[in-house]
XYZ file of C-alpha atoms in Angstrom:
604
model
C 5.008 9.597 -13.682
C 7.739 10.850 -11.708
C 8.180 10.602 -7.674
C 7.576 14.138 -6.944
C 4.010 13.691 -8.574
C 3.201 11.227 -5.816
C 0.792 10.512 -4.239
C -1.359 9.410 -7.042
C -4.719 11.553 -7.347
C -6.289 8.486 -7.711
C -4.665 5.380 -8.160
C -7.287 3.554 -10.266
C -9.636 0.831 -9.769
C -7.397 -2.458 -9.463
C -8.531 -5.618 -11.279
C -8.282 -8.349 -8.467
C -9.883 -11.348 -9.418
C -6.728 -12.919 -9.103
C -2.684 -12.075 -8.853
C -1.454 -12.581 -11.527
C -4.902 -10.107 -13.139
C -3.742 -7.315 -10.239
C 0.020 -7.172 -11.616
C -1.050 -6.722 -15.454
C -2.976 -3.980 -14.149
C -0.263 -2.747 -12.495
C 1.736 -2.881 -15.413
C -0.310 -0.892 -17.362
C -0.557 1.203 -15.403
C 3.064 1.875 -15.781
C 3.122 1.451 -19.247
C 5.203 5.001 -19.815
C 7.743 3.776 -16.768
C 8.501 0.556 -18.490
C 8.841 1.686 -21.263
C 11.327 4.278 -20.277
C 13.373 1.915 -17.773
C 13.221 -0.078 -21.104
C 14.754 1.970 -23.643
C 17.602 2.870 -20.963
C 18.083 -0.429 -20.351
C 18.393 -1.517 -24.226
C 21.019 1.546 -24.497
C 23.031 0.004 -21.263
C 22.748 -3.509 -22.452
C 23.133 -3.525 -26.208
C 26.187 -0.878 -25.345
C 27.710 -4.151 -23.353
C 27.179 -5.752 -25.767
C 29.114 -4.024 -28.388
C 31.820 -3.459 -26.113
C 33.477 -6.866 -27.353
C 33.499 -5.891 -31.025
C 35.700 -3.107 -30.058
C 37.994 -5.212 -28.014
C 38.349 -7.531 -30.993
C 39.042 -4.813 -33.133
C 41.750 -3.463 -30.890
C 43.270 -7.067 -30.736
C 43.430 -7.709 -34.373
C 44.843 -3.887 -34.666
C 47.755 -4.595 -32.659
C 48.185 -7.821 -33.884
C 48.574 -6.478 -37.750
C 50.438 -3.130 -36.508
C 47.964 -0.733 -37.735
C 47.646 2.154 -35.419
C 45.018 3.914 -37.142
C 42.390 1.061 -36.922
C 43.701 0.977 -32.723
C 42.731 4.899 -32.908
C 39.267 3.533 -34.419
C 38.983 0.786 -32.001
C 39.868 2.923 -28.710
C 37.497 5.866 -29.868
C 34.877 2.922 -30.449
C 35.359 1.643 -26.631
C 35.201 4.826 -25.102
C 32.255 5.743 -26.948
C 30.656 2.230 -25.763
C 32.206 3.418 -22.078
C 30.316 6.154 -22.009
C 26.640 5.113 -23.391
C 27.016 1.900 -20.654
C 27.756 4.285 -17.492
C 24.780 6.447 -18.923
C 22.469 3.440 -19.674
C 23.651 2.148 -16.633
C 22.435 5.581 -14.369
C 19.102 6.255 -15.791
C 18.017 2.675 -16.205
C 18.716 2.755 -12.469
C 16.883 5.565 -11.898
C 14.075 4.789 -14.159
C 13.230 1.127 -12.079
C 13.443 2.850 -8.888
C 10.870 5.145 -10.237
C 8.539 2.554 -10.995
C 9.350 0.503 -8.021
C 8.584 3.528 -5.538
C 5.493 4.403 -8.335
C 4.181 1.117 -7.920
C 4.737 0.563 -4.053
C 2.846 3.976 -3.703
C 0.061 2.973 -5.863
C -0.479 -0.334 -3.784
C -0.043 1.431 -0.480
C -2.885 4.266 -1.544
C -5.280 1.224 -2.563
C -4.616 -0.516 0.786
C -5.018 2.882 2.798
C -8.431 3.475 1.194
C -9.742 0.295 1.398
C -8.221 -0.112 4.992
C -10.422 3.427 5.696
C -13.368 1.762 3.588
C -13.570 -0.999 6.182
C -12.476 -0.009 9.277
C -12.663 -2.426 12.203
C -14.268 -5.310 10.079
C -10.919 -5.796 7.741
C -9.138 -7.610 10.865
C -12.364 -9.863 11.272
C -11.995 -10.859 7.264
C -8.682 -10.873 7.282
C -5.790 -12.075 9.875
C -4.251 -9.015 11.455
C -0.680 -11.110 10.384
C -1.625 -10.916 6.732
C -2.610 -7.727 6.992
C 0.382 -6.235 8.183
C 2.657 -8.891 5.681
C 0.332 -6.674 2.590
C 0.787 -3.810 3.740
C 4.773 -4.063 4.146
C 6.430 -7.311 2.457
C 3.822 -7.895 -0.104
C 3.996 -4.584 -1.349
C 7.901 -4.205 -1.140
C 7.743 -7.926 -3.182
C 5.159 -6.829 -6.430
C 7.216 -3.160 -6.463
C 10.418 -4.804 -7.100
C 8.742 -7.590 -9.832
C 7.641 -4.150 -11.466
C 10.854 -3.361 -11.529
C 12.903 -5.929 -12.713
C 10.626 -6.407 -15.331
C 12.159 -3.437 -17.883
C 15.414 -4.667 -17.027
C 14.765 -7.951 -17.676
C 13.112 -6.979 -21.376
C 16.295 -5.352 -22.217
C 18.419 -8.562 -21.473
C 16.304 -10.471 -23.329
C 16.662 -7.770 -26.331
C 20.577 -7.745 -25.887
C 20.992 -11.799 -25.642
C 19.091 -11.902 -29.058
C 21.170 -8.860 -30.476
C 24.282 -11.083 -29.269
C 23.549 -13.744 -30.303
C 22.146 -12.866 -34.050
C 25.600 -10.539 -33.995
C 27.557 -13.445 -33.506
C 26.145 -15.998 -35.750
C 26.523 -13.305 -38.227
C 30.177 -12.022 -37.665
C 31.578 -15.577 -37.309
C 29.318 -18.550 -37.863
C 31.069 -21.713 -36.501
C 31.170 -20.245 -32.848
C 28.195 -17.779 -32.927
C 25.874 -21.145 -33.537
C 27.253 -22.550 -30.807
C 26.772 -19.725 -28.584
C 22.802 -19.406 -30.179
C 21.892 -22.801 -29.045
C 23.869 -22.643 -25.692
C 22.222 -19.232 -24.806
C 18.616 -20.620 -24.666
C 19.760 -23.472 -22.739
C 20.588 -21.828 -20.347
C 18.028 -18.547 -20.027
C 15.636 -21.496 -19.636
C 17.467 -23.996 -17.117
C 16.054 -22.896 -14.185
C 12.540 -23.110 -14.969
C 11.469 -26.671 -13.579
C 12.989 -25.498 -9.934
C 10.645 -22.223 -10.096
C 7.748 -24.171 -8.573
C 9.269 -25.853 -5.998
C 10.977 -22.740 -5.024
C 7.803 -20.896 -5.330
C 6.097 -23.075 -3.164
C 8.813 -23.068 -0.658
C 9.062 -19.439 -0.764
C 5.534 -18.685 0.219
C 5.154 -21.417 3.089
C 8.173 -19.712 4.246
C 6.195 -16.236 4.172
C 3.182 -17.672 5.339
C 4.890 -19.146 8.398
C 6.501 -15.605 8.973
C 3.279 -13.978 9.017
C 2.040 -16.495 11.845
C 4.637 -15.702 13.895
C 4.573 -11.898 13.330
C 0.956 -12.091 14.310
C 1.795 -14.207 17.458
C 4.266 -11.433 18.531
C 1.831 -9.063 17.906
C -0.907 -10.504 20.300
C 1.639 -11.795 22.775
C 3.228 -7.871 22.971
C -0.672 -6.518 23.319
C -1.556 -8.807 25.918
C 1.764 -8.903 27.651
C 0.330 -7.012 30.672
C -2.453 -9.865 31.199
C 0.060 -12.842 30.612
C 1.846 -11.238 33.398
C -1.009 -11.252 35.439
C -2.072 -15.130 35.040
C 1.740 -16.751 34.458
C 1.216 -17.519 31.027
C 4.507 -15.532 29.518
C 6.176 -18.890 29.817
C 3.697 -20.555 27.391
C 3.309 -17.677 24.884
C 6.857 -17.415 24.342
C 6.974 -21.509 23.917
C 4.854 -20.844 20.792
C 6.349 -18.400 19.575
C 9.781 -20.087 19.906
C 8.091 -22.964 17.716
C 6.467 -20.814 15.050
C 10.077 -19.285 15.083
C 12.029 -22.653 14.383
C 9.392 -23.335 11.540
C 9.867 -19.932 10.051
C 13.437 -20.686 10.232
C 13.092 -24.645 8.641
C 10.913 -23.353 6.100
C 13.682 -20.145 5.515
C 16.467 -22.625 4.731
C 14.450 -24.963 2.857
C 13.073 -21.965 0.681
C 17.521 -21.133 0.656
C 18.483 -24.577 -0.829
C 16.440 -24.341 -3.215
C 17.425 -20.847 -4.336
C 21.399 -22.372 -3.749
C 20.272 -24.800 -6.487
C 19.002 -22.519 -9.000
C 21.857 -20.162 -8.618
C 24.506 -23.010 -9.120
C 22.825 -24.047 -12.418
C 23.071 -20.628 -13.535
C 26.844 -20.399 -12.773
C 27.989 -23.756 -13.542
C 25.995 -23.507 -17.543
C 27.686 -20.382 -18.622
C 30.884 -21.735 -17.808
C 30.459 -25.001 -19.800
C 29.453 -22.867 -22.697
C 32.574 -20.390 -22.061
C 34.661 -23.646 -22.188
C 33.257 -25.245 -25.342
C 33.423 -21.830 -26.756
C 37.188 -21.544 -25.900
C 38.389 -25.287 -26.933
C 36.572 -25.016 -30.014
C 37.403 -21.468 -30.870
C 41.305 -22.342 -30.141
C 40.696 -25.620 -32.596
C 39.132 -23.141 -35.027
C 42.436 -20.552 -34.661
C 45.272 -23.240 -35.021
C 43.316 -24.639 -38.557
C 43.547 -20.712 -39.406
C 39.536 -20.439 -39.738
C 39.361 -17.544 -37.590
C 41.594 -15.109 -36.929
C 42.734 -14.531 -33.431
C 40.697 -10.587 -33.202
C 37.427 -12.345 -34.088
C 38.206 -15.006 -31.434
C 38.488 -12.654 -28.640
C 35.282 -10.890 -29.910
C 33.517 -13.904 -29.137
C 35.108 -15.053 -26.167
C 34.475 -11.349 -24.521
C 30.775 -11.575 -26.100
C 30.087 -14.626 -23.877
C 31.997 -13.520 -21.000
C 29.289 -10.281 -21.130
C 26.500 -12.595 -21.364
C 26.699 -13.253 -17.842
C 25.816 -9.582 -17.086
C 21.972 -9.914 -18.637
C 21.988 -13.596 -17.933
C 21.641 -12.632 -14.200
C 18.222 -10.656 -15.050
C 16.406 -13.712 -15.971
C 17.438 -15.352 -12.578
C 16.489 -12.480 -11.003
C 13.477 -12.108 -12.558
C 12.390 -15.655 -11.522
C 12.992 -14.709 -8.211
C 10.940 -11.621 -8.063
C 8.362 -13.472 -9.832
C 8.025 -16.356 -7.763
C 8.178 -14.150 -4.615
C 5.713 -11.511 -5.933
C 2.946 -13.809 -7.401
C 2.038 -14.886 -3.841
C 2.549 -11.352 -2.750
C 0.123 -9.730 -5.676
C -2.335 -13.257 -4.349
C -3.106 -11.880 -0.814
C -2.737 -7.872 -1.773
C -5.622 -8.888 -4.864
C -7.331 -10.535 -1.779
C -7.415 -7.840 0.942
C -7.975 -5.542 -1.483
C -11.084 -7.612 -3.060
C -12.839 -7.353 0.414
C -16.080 -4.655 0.149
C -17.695 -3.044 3.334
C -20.750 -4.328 1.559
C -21.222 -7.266 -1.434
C -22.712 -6.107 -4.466
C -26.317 -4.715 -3.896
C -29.117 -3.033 -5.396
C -28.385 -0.299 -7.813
C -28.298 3.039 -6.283
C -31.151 5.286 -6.977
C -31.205 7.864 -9.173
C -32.320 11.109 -8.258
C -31.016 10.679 -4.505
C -30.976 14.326 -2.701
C -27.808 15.376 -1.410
C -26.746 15.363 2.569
C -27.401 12.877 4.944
C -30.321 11.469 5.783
C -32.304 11.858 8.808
C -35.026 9.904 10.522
C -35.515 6.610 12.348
C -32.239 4.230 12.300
C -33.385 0.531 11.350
C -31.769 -2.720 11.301
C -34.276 -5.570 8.851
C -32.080 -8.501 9.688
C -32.274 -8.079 13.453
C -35.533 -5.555 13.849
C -33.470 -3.160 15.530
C -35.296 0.407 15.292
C -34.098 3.371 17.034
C -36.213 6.568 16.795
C -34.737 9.684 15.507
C -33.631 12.108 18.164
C -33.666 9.443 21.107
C -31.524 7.703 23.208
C -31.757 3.592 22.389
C -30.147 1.044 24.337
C -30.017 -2.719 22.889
C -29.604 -5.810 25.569
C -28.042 -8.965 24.426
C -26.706 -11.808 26.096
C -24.304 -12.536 23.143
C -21.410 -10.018 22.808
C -20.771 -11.608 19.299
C -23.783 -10.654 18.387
C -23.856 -7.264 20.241
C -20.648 -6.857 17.731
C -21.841 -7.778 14.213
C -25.132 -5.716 15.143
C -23.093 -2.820 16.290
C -20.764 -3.673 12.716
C -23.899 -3.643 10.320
C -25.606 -0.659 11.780
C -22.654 0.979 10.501
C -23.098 -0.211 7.232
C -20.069 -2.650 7.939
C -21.555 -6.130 7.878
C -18.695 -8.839 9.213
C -19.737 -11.424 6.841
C -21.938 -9.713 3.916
C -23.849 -11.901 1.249
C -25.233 -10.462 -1.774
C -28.860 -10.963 -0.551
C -28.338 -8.864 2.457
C -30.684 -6.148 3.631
C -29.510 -3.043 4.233
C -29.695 -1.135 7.122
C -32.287 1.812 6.585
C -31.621 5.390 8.115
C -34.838 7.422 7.432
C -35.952 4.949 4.766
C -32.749 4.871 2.843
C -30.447 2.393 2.406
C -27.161 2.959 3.863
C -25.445 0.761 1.128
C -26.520 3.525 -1.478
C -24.958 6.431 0.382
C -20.904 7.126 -0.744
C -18.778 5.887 1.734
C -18.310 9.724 2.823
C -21.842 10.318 3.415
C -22.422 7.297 5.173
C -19.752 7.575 7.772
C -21.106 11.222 8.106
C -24.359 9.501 8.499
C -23.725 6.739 11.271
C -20.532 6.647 13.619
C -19.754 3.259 15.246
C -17.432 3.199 18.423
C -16.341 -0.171 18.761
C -16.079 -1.852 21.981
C -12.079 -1.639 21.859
C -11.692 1.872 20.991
C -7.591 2.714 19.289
C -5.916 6.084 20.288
C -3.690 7.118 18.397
C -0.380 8.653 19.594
C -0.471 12.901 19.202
C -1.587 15.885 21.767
C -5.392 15.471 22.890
C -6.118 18.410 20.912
C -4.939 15.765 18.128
C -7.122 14.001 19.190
C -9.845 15.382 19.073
C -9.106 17.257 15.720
C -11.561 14.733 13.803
C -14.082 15.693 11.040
C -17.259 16.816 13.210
C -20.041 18.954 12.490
C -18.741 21.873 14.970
C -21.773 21.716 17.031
C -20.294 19.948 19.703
C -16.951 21.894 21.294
C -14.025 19.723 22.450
C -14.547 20.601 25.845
C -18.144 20.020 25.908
C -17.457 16.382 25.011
C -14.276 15.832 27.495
C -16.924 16.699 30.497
C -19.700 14.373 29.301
C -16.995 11.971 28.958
C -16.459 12.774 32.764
C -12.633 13.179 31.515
C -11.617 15.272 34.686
C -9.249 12.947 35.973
C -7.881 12.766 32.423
C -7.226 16.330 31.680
C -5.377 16.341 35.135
C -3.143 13.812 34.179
C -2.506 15.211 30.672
C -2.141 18.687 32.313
C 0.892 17.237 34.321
C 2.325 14.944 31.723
C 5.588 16.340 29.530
C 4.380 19.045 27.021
C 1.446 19.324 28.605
C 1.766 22.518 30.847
C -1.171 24.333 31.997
C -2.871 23.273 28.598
C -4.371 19.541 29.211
C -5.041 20.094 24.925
C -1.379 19.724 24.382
C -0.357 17.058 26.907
C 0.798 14.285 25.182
C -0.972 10.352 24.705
C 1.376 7.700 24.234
C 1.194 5.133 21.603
C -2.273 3.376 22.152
C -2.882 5.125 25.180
C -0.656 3.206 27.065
C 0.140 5.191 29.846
C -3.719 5.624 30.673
C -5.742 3.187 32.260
C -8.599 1.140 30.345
C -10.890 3.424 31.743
C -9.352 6.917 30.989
C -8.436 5.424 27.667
C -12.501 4.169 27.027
C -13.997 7.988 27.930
C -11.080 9.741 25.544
C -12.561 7.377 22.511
C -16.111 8.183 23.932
C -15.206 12.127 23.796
C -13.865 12.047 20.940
C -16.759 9.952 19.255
C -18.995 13.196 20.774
C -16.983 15.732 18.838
C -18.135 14.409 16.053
C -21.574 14.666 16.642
C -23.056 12.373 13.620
C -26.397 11.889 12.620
C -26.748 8.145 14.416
C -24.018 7.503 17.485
C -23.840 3.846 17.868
C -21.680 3.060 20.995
C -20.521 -0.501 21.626
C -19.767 -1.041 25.772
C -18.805 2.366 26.072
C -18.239 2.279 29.776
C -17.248 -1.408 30.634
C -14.306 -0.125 31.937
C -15.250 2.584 34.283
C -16.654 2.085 37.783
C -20.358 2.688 38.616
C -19.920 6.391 39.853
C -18.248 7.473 37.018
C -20.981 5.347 34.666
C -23.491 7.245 36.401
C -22.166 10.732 35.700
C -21.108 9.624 31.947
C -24.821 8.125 31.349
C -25.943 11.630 32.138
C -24.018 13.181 30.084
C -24.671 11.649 27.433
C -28.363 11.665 27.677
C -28.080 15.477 28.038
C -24.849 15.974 25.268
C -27.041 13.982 22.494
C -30.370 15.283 23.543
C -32.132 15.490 20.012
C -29.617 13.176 18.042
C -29.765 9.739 17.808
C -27.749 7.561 19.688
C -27.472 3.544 20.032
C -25.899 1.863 23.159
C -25.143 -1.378 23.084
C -24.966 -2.370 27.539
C -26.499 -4.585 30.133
C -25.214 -1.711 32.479
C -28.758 -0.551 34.099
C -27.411 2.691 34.915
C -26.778 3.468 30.934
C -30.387 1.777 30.605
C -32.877 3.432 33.001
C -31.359 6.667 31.110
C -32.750 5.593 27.245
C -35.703 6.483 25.998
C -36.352 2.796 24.629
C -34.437 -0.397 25.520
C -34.964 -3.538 23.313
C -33.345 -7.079 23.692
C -32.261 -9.176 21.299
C -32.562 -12.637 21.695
C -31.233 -14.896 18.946
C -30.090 -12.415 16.812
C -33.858 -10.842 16.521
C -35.744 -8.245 18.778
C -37.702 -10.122 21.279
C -38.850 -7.414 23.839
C -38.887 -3.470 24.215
C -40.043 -0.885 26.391
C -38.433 0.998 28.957
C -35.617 -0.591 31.332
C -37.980 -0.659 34.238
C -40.870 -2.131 32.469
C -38.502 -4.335 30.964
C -37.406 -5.313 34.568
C -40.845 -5.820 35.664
C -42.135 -7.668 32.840
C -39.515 -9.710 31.224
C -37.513 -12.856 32.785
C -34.840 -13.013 30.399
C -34.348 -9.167 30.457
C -34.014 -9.519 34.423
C -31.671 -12.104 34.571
C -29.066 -10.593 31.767
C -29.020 -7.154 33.539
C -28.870 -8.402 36.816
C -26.623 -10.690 36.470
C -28.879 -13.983 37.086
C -29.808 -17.351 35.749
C -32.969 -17.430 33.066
C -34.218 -20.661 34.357
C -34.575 -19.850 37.613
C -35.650 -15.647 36.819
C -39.056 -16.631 37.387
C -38.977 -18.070 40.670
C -36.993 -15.064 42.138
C -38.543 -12.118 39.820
C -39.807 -9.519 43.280
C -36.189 -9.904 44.817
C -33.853 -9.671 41.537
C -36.068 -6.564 40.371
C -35.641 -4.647 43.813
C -32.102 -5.553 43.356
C -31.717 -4.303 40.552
C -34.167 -1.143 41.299
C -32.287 -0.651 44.395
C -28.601 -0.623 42.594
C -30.093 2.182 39.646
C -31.388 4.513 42.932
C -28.133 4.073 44.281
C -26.217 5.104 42.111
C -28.170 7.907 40.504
């Protein structure tokens, strides 16, 4: 795999039943990577390696006056030279292939499962952890994939060294064998302290980057009540713990680093006394001692990959933990079997919810009362086929008898379009926009007017880039520089342009006043006239337009009919859409349904 070949065309199916499962899969997955970085790396260290035999040789050259040998020995370094600067390049750019190869194949998985779920992931999953995944976590595996090569070929050279040396001079190269080991191995009991210290300092981090994150998004409210003052206190303290835990994660790191400096040098010093000791009895001659001095000296150089690699380890395996988790997480738990034999395109016919009895008819407008917006939410959530908190015994929500569990992901957001009640824009033109998939059937313009997005285009029309084309005026990050209300009819437009099968709208117009909910409900009753479309309101002016209105009362259907019948004939009904009290609905039912008569006329 090279970069240019990325992205992947499909980056696999990732086994993550656990980390430390999700980064041998990853591995494999690399296996022609690492094995590349790999055989680079063996050329680059086992090159270091040799470099001391030529030194030696050059030594005990000079030292007996023979300047043919010194030709041999200098011809021998430079050859070594050159194979460690080559080693040295393409192992480098080998692990940065499988880093950026690895990174890429985690991001893909996270972008489709992020597209897979949709609004629900930030319900499963804490919008802090989320965006840790997506950018630490994945930064933290990539770079455990690569060390991991480089860390095989240090291994490979220290055993080469030290079999070389045990070999070329016996009475130091044991010395060095057994010293070696020691100290690859050293730092292991302080790996799971470190560990541990490591990820409470990540965990804390991702706290606090989620506090910043809600404090910026609401910083416009906190203004508006004086709470700025008290945000910022707790962010201040989930900033001093991030900090504690960052230099208690540091100390610990300090520690393992000084045992891996302070080892190698004991072991260069008993090397040297015992090597000089050897040199003075005439044992060894002085060439062969300066071949094993320089081949301990170089052990430092793939000593530092097995510190390293503790690191990356100890920082990934939490990583690989919570990217295994979020990417674990299913729109849907394991259900039936599809069924064989299912005919292609999307279904049609009456849109039906089993858990809460929720039916709306094909081709007509349904509005759905609750006095629970939680509710309201997870209804509006599974008739999209996203349940917030699935079980494997769940029922699935039918569209035209089938099961919109069994449909692919494609067809079923083809099938049933859920606006949520906090619509995102994203930043672009409006022609942007509204560039979405849609069915054609329903023209941009067409959808910006039963929107009742005048006001909009004018602003867009007179905003920079904009011109005399409101299409190419420009929307700000979020939508920012509309109001809530400009910003809730561009979502609603752009949910039109699509024109799916089943429109399920979530408080589509909570933000709007009642003349412009008047002309919207209008609109939309005559935009999706023949296509079936949900509402989820206790505005009466989006009700007395449905076709059907049904309220749900402990999470179940307890009443339906039309909004006036409703208002005539139900207590509960009347006192959620007009605003009153159900225990005292039935003592006041003729004046709180002419109110609420009276207020519908009105504003029609």
């Amino acid at each position: 795999m090279h970069i240019r070949d990325l992205p992947y065309s499909d980056p696999g199916d990732p086994d993550v039943r656990s980390g430390t499962r999700f980064m041998i899969w990853l591995g494999r997955r690399q296996l022609g990577g690492q094995l590349k970085a790999l055989s680079w790396g063996l050329v680059n260290q086992l090159s270091v390696a040799a470099l001391p035999l030529g030194v030696g040789l050059a030594v005990q050259a000079v030292a007996d006056g023979s300047g043919s040998r010194l030709a041999w020995a200098t011809a021998l370094i430079l050859l070594l030279g050159a194979a460690i600067a080559l080693g040295e390049g393409m192992v480098h750019r080998a692990t940065t292939t499988n880093w950026t190869t690895a990174a890429t194949r985690i991001q893909q998985l996270l972008s489709r499962r992020t597209a897979e779920l949709g609004a629900v992931l930030t319900r499963r999953v804490a919008a802090g952890e989320v965006m840790a995944v997506s950018a630490a976590d994945v930064e933290k595996v990539g770079w455990f994939v690569e060390v991991l090569s480089r860390f095989t070929a240090a291994a490979t050279a220290l055993v080469a060294i030290c079999t070389g040396l045990v070999l070329y001079q016996p009475d130091l190269g044991i010395v060095v064998a057994l010293g070696i080991p020691v100290i690859a191995l050293a730092s292991l009991p302080l790996l799971p302290a470190a560990s541990r210290r490591a990820d409470r300092q990540r965990e804390r981090a991702g706290y606090a980057t989620e506090l910043a994150s809600d404090t910026v998004a609401g910083l416009r409210v906190l203004r508006g009540i004086g709470g700025e003052e008290l945000f910022l206190a707790r962010y201040r303290a989930a900033s001093q713990e991030v900090r504690g835990a960052a230099v208690r994660s540091a100390r610990t790191w300090a520690l393992v680093g000084m045992v891996n400096v302070i080892l190698p040098g004991l072991l260069l010093l008993a090397v040297v006394v015992h090597g000089a000791s050897l040199a003075q009895d005439g044992r060894i001659a002085v060439g062969e001692l300066v071949t094993v001095y320089s081949a301990v000296l170089l052990t430092q150089h793939p000593l530092r990959n097995f510190s390293e690699l503790a690191l990356a380890y100890s920082y990934s395996k939490p990583s690989a933990r919570r990217t295994a988790r979020v990417l674990a997480l299913r729109r849907t738990e394991e259900g039936p079997a599809p069924r064989i034999g299912r005919p292609e395109g999307n279904p049609t016919g009456d849109l039906y919810d089993p858990v809460s009895g929720v039916r709306a008819a094909q081709g007509e407008l349904t509005a759905v009362v609750s006095g629970d917006p939680d509710t309201a939410g997870a209804l509006a959530e599974r008739l999209g086929g996203h349940p917030v908190d699935p079980a494997p015994d769940h029922a699935s929500v039918l569209v035209g008898g089938v099961p919109l569990d069994e449909l692919p992901l494609e067809r079923a957001r083809a099938t049933v379009l859920v606006q949520d009640k906090e619509p995102v824009l994203l930043s672009g033109t409006l022609g942007e926009l509204l560039g979405v998939p849609a069915s054609g059937r329903v023209a941009a313009g067409a959808a910006l007017r039963a929107a009742y997005c005048d006001d909009v285009l004018d602003a867009l029309g007179r905003s920079e880039g904009g011109g005399d084309d409101p299409m190419a005026g420009v929307i700000t990050e979020r939508g920012r520089s509309l109001s809530g209300g400009q910003r809730q009819r561009l979502a609603l437009a752009r949910s039109l342009v699509t024109d799916p099968e089943v429109l399920v709208l979530d408080e589509p117009t909570s933000a709007v006043d009642a003349h412009t909910e008047s002309r919207i409900a209008a609109g939309l009753k005559e935009l999706r006239t023949g296509r079936t479309t949900v509402v989820l309101t206790a505005s009466p002016l989006l009700l007395d337009t449905a076709d059907r209105v049904l309220l749900i009362h402990g999470g179940t259907v307890t009443a339906a009919g039309t909004h006036r019948e409703l208002l005539r004939d139900d207590a509960r009904y009347r006192a959620l859409v007009t605003r009153g009290d159900t225990d005292g609905a039935g003592d006041q039912d003729g004046p709180a349904r002419s109110a609420a008569l009276a207020t519908t006329e009105e504003c029609r």
